[in-house]
Coordinates of C-alpha atoms and ligand atoms in Angstrom, one line a residue:
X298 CA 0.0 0.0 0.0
X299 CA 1.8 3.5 -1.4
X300 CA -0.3 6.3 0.1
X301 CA 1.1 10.6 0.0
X302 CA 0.1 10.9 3.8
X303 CA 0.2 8.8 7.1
X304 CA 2.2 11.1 9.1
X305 CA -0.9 11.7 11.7
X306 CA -2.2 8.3 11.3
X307 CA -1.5 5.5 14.1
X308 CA -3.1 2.8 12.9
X309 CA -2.5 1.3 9.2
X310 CA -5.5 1.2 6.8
X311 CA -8.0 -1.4 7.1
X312 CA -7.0 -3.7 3.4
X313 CA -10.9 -3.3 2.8
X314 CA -10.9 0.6 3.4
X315 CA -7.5 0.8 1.6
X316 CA -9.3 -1.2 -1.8
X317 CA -12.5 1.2 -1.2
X318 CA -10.9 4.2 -1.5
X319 CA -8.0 3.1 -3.9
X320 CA -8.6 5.0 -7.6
X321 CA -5.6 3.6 -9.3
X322 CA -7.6 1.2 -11.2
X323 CA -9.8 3.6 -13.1
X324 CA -7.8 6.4 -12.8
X325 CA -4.2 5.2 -14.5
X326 CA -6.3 6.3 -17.9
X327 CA -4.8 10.0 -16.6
X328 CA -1.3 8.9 -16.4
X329 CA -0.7 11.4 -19.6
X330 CA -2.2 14.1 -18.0
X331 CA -1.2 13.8 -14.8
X332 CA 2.9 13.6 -15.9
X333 CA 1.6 16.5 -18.3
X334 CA 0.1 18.8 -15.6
X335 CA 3.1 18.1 -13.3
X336 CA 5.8 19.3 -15.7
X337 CA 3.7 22.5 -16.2
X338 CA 3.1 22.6 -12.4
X339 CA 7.1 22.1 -11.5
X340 CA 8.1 24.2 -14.9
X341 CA 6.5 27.5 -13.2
X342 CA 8.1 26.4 -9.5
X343 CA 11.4 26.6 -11.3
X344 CA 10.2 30.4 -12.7
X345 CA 9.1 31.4 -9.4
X346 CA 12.0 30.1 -7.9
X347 CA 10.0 28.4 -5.6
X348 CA 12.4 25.4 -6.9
X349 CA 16.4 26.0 -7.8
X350 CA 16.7 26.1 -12.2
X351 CA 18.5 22.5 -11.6
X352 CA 16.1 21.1 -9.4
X353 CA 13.0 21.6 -11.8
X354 CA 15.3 20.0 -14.6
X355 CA 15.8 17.1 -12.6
X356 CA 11.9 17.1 -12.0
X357 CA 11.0 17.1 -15.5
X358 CA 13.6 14.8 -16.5
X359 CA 12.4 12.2 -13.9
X360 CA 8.9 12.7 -14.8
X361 CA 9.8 12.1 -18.8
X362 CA 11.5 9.1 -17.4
X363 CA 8.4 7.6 -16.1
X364 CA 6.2 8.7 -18.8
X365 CA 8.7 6.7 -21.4
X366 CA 9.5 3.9 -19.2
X367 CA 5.3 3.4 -18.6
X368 CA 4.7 4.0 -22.7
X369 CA 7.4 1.5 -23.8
X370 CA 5.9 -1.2 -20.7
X371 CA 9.4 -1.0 -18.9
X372 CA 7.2 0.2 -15.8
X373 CA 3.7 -1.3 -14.6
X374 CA 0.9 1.0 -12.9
X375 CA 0.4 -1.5 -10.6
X376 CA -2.3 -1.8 -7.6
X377 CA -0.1 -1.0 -5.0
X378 CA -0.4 2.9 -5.0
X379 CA -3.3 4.0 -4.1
X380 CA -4.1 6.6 -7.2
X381 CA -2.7 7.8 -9.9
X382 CA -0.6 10.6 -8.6
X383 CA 0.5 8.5 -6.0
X384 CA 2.1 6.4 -8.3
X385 CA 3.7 9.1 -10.4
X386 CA 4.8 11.0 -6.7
X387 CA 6.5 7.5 -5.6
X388 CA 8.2 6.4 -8.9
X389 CA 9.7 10.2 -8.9
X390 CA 11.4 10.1 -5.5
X391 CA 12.4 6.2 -6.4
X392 CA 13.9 7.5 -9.5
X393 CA 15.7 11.2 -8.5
X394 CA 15.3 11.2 -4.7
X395 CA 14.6 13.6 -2.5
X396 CA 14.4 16.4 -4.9
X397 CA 11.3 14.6 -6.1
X398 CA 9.9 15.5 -2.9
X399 CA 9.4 18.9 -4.1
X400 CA 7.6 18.0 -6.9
X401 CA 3.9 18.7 -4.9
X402 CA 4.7 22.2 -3.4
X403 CA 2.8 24.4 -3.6
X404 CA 0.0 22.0 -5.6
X405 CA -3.0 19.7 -3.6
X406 CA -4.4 16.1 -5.4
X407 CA -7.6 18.5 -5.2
X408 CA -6.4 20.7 -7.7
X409 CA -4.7 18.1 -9.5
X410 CA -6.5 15.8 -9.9
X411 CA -9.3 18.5 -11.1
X412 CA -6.6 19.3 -13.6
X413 CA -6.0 15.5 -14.9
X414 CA -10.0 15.3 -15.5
X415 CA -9.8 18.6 -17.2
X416 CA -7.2 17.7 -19.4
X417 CA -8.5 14.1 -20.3
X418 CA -12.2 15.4 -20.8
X419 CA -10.8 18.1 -23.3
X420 CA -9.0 16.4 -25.3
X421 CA -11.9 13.9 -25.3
X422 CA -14.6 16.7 -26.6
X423 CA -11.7 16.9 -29.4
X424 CA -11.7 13.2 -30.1
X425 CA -15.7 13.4 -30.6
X426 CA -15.6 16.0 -32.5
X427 CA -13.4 14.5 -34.8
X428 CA -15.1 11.4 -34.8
X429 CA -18.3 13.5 -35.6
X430 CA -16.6 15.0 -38.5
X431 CA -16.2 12.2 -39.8
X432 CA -19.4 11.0 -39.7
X433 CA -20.4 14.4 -41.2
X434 CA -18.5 13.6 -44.4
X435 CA -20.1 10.0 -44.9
X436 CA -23.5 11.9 -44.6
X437 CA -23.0 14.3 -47.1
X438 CA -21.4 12.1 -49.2
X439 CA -24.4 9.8 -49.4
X440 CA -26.6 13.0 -49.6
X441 CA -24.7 13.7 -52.6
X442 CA -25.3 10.8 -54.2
X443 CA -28.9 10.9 -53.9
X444 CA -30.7 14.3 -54.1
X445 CA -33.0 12.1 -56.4
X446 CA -33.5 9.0 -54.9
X447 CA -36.8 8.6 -54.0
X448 CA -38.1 7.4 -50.9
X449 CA -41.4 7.4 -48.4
X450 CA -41.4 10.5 -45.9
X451 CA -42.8 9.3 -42.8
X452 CA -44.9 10.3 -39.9
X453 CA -46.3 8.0 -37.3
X454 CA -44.2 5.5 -39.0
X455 CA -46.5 5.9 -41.0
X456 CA -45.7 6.8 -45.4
X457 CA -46.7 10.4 -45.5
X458 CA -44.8 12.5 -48.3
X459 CA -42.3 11.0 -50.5
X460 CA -38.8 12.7 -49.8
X461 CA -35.4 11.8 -51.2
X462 CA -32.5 10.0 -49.1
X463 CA -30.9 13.2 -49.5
X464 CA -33.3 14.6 -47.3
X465 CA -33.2 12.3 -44.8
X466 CA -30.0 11.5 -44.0
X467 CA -30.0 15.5 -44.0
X468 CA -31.7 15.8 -40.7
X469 CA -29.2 14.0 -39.6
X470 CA -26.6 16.1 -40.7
X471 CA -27.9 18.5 -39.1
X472 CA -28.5 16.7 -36.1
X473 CA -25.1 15.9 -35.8
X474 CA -23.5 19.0 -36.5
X475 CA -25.2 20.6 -33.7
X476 CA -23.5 18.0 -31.9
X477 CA -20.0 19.3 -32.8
X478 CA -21.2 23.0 -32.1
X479 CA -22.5 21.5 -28.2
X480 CA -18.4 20.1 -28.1
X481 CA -17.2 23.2 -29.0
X482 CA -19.2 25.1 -26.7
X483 CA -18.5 23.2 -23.7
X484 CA -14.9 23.4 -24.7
X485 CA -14.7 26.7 -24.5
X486 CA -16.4 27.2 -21.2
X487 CA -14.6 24.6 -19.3
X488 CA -11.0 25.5 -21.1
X489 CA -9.7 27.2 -17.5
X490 CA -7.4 26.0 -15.6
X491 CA -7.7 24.9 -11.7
X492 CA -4.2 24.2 -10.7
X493 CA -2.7 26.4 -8.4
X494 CA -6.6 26.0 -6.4
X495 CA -4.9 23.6 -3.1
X496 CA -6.9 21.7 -1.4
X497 CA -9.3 24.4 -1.3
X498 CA -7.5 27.8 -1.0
X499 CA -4.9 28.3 -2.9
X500 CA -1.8 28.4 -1.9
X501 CA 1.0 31.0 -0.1
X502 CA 3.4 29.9 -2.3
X503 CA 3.9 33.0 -5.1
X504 CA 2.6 30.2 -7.6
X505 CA 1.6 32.4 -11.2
X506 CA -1.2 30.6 -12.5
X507 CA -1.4 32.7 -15.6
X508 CA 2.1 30.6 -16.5
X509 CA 0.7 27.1 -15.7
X510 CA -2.7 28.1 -17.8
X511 CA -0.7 29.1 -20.8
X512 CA 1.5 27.0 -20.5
X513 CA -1.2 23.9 -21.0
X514 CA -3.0 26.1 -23.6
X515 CA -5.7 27.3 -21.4
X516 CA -7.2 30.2 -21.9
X517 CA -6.6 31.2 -18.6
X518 CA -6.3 30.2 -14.7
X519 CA -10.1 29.5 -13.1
X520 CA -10.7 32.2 -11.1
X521 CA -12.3 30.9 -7.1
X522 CA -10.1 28.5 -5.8
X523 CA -13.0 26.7 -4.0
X524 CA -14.8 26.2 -7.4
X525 CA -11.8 25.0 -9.6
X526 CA -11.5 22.0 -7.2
X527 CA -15.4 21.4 -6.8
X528 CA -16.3 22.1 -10.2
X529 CA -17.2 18.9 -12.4
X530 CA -20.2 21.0 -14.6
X531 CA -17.9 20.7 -17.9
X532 CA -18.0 16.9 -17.0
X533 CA -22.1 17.1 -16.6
X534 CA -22.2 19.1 -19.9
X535 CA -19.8 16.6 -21.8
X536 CA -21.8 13.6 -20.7
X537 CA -25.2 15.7 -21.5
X538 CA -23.6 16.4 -25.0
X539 CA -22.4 12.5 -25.9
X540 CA -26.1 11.7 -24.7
X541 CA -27.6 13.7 -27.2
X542 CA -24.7 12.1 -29.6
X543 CA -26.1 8.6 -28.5
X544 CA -29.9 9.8 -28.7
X545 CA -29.4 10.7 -32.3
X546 CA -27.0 7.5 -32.8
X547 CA -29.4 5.6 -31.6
X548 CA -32.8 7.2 -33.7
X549 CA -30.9 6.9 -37.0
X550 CA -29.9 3.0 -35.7
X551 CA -33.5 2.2 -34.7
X552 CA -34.0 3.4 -38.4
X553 CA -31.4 1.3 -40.9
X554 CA -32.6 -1.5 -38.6
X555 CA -36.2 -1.0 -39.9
X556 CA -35.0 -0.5 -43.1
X557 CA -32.7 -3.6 -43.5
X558 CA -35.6 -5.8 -42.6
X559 CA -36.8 -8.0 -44.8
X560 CA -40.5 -6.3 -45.0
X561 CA -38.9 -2.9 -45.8
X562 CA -35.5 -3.8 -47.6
X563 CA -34.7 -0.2 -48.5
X564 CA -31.0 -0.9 -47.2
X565 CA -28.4 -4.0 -47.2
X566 CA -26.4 -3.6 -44.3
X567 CA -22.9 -4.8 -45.5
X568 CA -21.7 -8.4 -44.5
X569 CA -18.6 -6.6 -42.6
X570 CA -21.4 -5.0 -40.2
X571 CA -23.9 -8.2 -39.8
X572 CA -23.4 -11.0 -37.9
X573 CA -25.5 -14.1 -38.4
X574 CA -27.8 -16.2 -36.0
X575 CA -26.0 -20.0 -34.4
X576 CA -29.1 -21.4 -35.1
X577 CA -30.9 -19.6 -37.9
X578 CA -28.7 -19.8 -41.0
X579 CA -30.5 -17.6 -43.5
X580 CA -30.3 -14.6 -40.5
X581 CA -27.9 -11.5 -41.3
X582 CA -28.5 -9.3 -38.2
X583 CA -28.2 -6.0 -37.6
X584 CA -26.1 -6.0 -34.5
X585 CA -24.3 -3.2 -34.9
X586 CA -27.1 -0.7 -35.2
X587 CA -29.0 -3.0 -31.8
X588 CA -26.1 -2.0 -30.1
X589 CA -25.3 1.4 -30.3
X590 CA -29.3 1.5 -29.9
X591 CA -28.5 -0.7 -26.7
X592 CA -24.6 1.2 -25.5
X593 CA -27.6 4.5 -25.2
X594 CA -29.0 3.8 -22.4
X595 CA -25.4 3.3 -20.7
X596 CA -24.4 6.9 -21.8
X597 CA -27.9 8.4 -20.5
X598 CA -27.3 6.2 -17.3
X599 CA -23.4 8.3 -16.7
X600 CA -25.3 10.9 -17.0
X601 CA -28.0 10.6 -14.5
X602 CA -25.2 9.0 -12.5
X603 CA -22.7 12.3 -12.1
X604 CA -26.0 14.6 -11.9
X605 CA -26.7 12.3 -8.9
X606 CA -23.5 12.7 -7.1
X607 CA -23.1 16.1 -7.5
X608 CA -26.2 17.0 -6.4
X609 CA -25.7 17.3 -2.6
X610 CA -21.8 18.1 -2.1
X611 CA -21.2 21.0 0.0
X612 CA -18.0 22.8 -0.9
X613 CA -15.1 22.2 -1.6
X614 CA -14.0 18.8 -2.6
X615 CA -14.9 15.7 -1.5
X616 CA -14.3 11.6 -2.1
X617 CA -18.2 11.4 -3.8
X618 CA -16.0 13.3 -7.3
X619 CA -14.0 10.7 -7.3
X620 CA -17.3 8.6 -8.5
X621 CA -17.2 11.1 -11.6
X622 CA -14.0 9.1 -13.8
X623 CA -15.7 5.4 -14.2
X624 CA -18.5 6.6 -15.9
X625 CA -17.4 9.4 -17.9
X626 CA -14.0 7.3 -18.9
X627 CA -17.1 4.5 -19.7
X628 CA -18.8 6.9 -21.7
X629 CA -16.2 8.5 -24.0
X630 CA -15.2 5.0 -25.0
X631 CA -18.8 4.1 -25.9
X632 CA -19.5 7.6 -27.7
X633 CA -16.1 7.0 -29.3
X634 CA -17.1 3.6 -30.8
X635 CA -20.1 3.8 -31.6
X636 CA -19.8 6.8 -33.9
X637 CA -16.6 5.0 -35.6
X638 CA -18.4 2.0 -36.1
X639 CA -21.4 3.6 -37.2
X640 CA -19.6 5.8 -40.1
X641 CA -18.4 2.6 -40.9
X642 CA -21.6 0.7 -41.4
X643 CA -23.3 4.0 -43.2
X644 CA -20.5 4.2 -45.7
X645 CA -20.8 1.0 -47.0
X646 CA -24.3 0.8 -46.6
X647 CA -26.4 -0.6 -50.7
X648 CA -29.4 1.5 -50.9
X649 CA -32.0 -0.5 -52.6
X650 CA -33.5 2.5 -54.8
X651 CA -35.9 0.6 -56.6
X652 CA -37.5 -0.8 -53.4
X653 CA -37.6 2.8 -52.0
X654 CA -38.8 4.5 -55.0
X655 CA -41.8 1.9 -55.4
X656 CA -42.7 2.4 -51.8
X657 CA -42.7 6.1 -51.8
X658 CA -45.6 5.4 -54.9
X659 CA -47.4 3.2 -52.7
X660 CA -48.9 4.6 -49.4
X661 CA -50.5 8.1 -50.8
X662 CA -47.7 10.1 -49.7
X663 CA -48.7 12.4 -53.2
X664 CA -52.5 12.9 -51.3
X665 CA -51.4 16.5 -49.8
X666 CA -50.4 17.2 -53.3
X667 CA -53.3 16.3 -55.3
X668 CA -55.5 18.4 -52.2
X669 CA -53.4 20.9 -53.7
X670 CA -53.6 20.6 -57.3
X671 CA -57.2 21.3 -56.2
X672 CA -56.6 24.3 -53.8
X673 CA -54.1 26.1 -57.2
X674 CA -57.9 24.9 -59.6
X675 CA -59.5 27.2 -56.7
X676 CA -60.9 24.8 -53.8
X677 CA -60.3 26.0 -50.6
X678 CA -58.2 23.6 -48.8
X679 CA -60.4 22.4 -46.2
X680 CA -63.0 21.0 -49.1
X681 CA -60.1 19.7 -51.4
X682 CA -58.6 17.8 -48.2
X683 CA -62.2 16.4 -48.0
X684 CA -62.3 15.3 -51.5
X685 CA -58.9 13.9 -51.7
X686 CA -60.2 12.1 -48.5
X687 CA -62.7 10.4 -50.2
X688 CA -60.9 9.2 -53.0
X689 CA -58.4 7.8 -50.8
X690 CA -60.7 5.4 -49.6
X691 CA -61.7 4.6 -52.7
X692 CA -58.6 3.9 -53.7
X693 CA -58.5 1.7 -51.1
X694 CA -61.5 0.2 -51.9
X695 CA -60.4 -0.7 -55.4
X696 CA -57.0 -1.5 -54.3
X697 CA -54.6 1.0 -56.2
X698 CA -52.8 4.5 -55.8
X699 CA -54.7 7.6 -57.1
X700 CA -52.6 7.9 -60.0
X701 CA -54.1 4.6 -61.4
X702 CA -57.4 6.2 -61.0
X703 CA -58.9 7.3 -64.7
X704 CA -59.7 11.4 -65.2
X705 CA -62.7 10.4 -65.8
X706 CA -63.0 8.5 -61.9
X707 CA -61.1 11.6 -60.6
X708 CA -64.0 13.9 -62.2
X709 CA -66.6 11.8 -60.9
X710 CA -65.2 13.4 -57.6
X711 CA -64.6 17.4 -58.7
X712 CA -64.7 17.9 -61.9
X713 CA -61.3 20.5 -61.4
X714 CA -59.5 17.6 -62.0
X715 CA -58.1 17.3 -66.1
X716 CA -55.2 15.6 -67.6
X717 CA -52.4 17.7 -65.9
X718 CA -53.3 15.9 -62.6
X719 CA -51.3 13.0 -63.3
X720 CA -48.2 15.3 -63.6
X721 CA -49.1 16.9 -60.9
X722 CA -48.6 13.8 -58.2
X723 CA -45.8 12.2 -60.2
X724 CA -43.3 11.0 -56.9
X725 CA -40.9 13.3 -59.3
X726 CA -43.2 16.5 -59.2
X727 CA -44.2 15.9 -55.7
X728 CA -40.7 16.3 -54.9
X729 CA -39.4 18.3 -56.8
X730 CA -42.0 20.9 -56.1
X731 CA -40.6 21.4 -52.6
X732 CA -38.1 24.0 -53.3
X733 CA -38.0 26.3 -50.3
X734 CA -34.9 26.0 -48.1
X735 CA -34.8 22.9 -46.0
X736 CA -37.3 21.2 -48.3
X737 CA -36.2 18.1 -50.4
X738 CA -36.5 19.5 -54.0
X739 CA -33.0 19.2 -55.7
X740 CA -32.7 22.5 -56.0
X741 CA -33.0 23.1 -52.2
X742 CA -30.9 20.5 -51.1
X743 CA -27.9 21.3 -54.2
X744 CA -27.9 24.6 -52.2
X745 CA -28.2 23.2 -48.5
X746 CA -25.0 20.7 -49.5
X747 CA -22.9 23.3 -50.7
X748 CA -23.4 25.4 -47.3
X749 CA -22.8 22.0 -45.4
X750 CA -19.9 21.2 -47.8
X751 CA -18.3 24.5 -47.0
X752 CA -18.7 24.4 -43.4
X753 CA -16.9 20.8 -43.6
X754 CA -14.1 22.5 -45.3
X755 CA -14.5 20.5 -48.4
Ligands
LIG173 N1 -8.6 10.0 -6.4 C1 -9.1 11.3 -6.0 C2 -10.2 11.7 -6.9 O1 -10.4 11.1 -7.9 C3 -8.0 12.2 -6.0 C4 -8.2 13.4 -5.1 C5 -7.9 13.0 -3.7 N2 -8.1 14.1 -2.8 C6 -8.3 13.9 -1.5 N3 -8.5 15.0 -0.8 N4 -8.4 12.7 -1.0 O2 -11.0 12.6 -6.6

C-alpha cells in the first residue's frame, strides 16, 4: 500500500478501506495528463524560484522518465499505490530522490486531480468531434449521391410524403452537427485552468497561475479557488452532449434496422457489419445498429449517474467526485465507438432505390399534393382535403394508388381535376415541387449541400 500521507495516522489502513478508496484502477487512464500537468506545475516552480533552475530540470527529467519507461511497458501501474498521482509522486522520488519531494509544493491532489480530469475530458470533446466530422463527411457524401432518390417520408411511422434519401440522412446532418457546435461550446467554457486552487484555498506559495494556464493552452487560470477543485459541470455538460450524440446514434440505428428488414428492404447492411444467427442460418442481423441502440441507455445512465452525485456536495472537494471518472471514462469509450463504427456501417451501406422509389408510390404520400392541385384549380383547402379524403378510400376500396385512377374517376369526384393531374402527383413533381430551403427538391438541397460542404471544409 503506497499512500502521500500517514504522518498523523497510528493505525494502518483497514486492506478493505484501503481497496475502497483506492482509484488507481480507473484512474491510471490520466497517467498522460497527470505527468503532463506536473511538468507545467514544477516548470512555473522553477520560474518562481519556488524550486532552484536545476532542481526543476531534474523534476522534469524524472517525470519524462516515467512517462517513457510506462509507454514503452518497462514500468507497470500497478495496484499498489493508491491513485494515480500517488504512483507518479512515488516512482519520482524512487527514481531522483529527495528532490522529487518537491515536486507537490505548492500543488493539492484537489487541484490536481481537477486538472487531470480537465485535461482528459478536453482532449476527449476533441476526439468526438473529430469522430463527428467524420461521420459528417459520410453523410453528405451519401446526400450527394442521392438528391433524387426517391423514398417514403414518414410520420407515425407511417408513409406520408415522398422525400429523397438526400433529405433524410440530412436531418441527420444537421442533427449531428449541432452536436460538434455543443463540443465546442462546452470546450470553450470549461477550457480554464484549476491548478494552483490547493486543497481548497490556494496556496501562499507565489505560484503564477497565468504561467501554468498558458503553458497547457488554457485560456486562462479558473478564477475561485474553492470552485476549480469542486467544479465537475464541464464533466455534466460533456456527458449531457455524448447523450444527445447517442440519442441521435441511436434514432438513426432504430432506423437502418427498420429499413434492412426483410418487410422494408430499402437498405443492405454490409456483411462486414452483420453478424448471423447460431441457429438460424438464413439470418444476417443487424447487430451493430442494436447495439449502439442498446450502448444508449449506458451513456444516459453516466449521466444521471454524475448529476446524482453532484447534487448534494457542500463545498469544496470531497471523495463522492472521485465517483465522476468510471462513468465518464465508460462513456467516452462508448461515444467513441459507436460513432466510428457507425460511419463505418453507413458508408458502406447498398441503398435498394428501386425498393424505395416503389414504396414512396405506394402509401398516398402524393394525397397532400393532389388536395393541392385542387386548392391552385381554386378549392379551398379544407373541401379539397375532403375530397382527396374520399378518394383515398376509394382507392383503397379498389385496391390501387390515385394515379391509377382514370380522369374520368377523378372527375366523378370534382370535376377540377383534367389531364395535368397526373403530372401533378408524379413522386418526381411531388418532390421536386418542394423548393423552399430545407425542403427536399433538388434544387433546395444542391444549395443546402454546398453550405454543409463549405462548413466541412471541403
Ligand atoms: N482519487 C481522488 C479523486 O479522484 C484524487 C483526489 C484525492 N483528494 C483527497 N482529498 N483525498 O477525486
Amino acid at each position: 500500500m503506497a499512500q502521500l500521507w500517514g504522518g498523523r495516522f497510528t493505525k494502518e489502513t483497514d486492506k478493505l478501506v484501503y481497496d475502497f478508496n483506492a482509484s488507481i484502477s480507473f484512474d491510471r487512464l490520466l497517467f498522460d495528463q497527470d505527468i503532463e500537468g506536473s511538468i507545467a506545475h514544477v516548470t512555473m516552480l522553477g520560474k518562481q524560484g519556488i524550486v532552484s533552475e536545476n532542481e526543476m530540470k531534474e523534476i522534469i527529467e524524472g517525470l519524462k522518465g516515467i512517462h517513457k519507461d510506462v509507454s514503452e511497458g518497462k514500468l507497470e501501474i500497478t495496484k499498489e499505490y493508491e491513485d494515480v498521482h500517488s504512483f507518479v509522486e512515488a516512482n519520482l522520488i524512487d527514481r531522483i530522490g529527495d528532490v522529487g519531494k518537491k515536486l507537490h509544493t505548492g500543488r493539492s491532489r484537489n487541484d490536481q486531480v481537477a486538472l487531470d480530469m480537465r485535461l482528459y475530458v478536453r482532449s476527449a470533446i476533441l476526439e468526438v468531434d473529430e469522430a463527428l466530422e467524420e461521420l459528417l463527411k459520410v453523410i453528405l457524401g451519401i446526400m450527394e449521391e442521392n438528391v433524387e432518390t426517391y423514398m417514403p417520408g414518414f410520420t407515425h411511422l407511417q408513409k406520408a410524403q415522398p422525400t429523397t434519401i438526400a433529405h433524410h440522412f440530412g436531418a441527420y446532418f444537421e442533427m449531428f452537427k449541432r452536436d460538434r457546435s455543443r463540443m465546442s461550446d462546452i470546450y470553450e467554457r470549461m477550457n480554464y485552468c484549476p491548478l494552483g486552487a490547493g486543497a481548497l484555498a490556494g496556496t501562499t506559495y507565489p505560484l503564477d497561475r497565468f504561467y501554468t494556464a498558458k503553458l497547457l493552452s488554457f485560456n486562462g487560470p479558473t478564477l475561485n479557488s474553492m470552485d476549480s477543485v469542486s467544479d465537475r459541470d464541464y464533466v455534466v455538460e460533456f456527458l449531457s452532449a455524448l447523450s444527445l450524440v447517442m440519442m441521435h446514434l441511436s434514432r438513426f440505428s432504430e432506423e437502418i434496422i427498420i429499413w434492412n428488414s426483410n418487410e422494408y428492404r430499402f437498405i443492405e447492411i454490409d456483411d462486414a457489419y452483420s453478424t448471423g444467427s447460431s441457429i438460424m442460418p438464413q439470418k444476417k442481423n443487424p447487430d451493430i445498429a442494436e447495439l449502439v441502440r442498446g450502448k444508449t441507455g449506458r451513456v444516459y445512465g453516466a449521466l444521471m449517474s454524475i448529476l446524482t452525485t453532484m447534487k448534494g456536495i457542500p463545498l469544496a472537494y470531497n471523495k463522492d467526485m472521485q465517483e465522476d471518472k468510471e462513468l465518464t471514462f465508460d462513456a467516452i469509450k462508448t461515444v467513441s465507438d459507436c460513432i466510428t463504427l457507425f460511419t463505418g456501417m453507413l458508408a458502406t451501406i447498398k441503398f435498394n432505390k428501386d425498393i424505395m422509389a416503389k414504396s414512396a408510390m405506394k402509401g398516398f404520400t402524393n394525397a397532400t399534393d393532389a388536395a393541392d392541385y385542387l386548392v391552385k384549380k381554386g378549392m379551398p383547402f379544407r373541401d379539397a382535403h375532403g375530397v382527396i379524403g374520399r378518394l383515398v378510400l376509394y382507392c383503397i376500396d379498389k385496391d390501387c394508388s390515385i394515379e391509377d385512377l382514370s380522369l374520368e374517376e377523378l372527375k366523378n369526384m370534382s370535376d377540377l381535376f383534367e389531364e395535368d393531374i397526373y403530372e401533378a402527383i408524379s413522386l418526381k413533381t411531388c418532390v421536386e415541387k418542394r423548393v423552399t430551403v430545407g425542403g427536399p427538391g433538388m434544387d433546395a438541397m444542391k444549395k443546402v449541400i454546398d453550405i454543409e460542404k463549405e462548413y466541412l471544409g471541403i
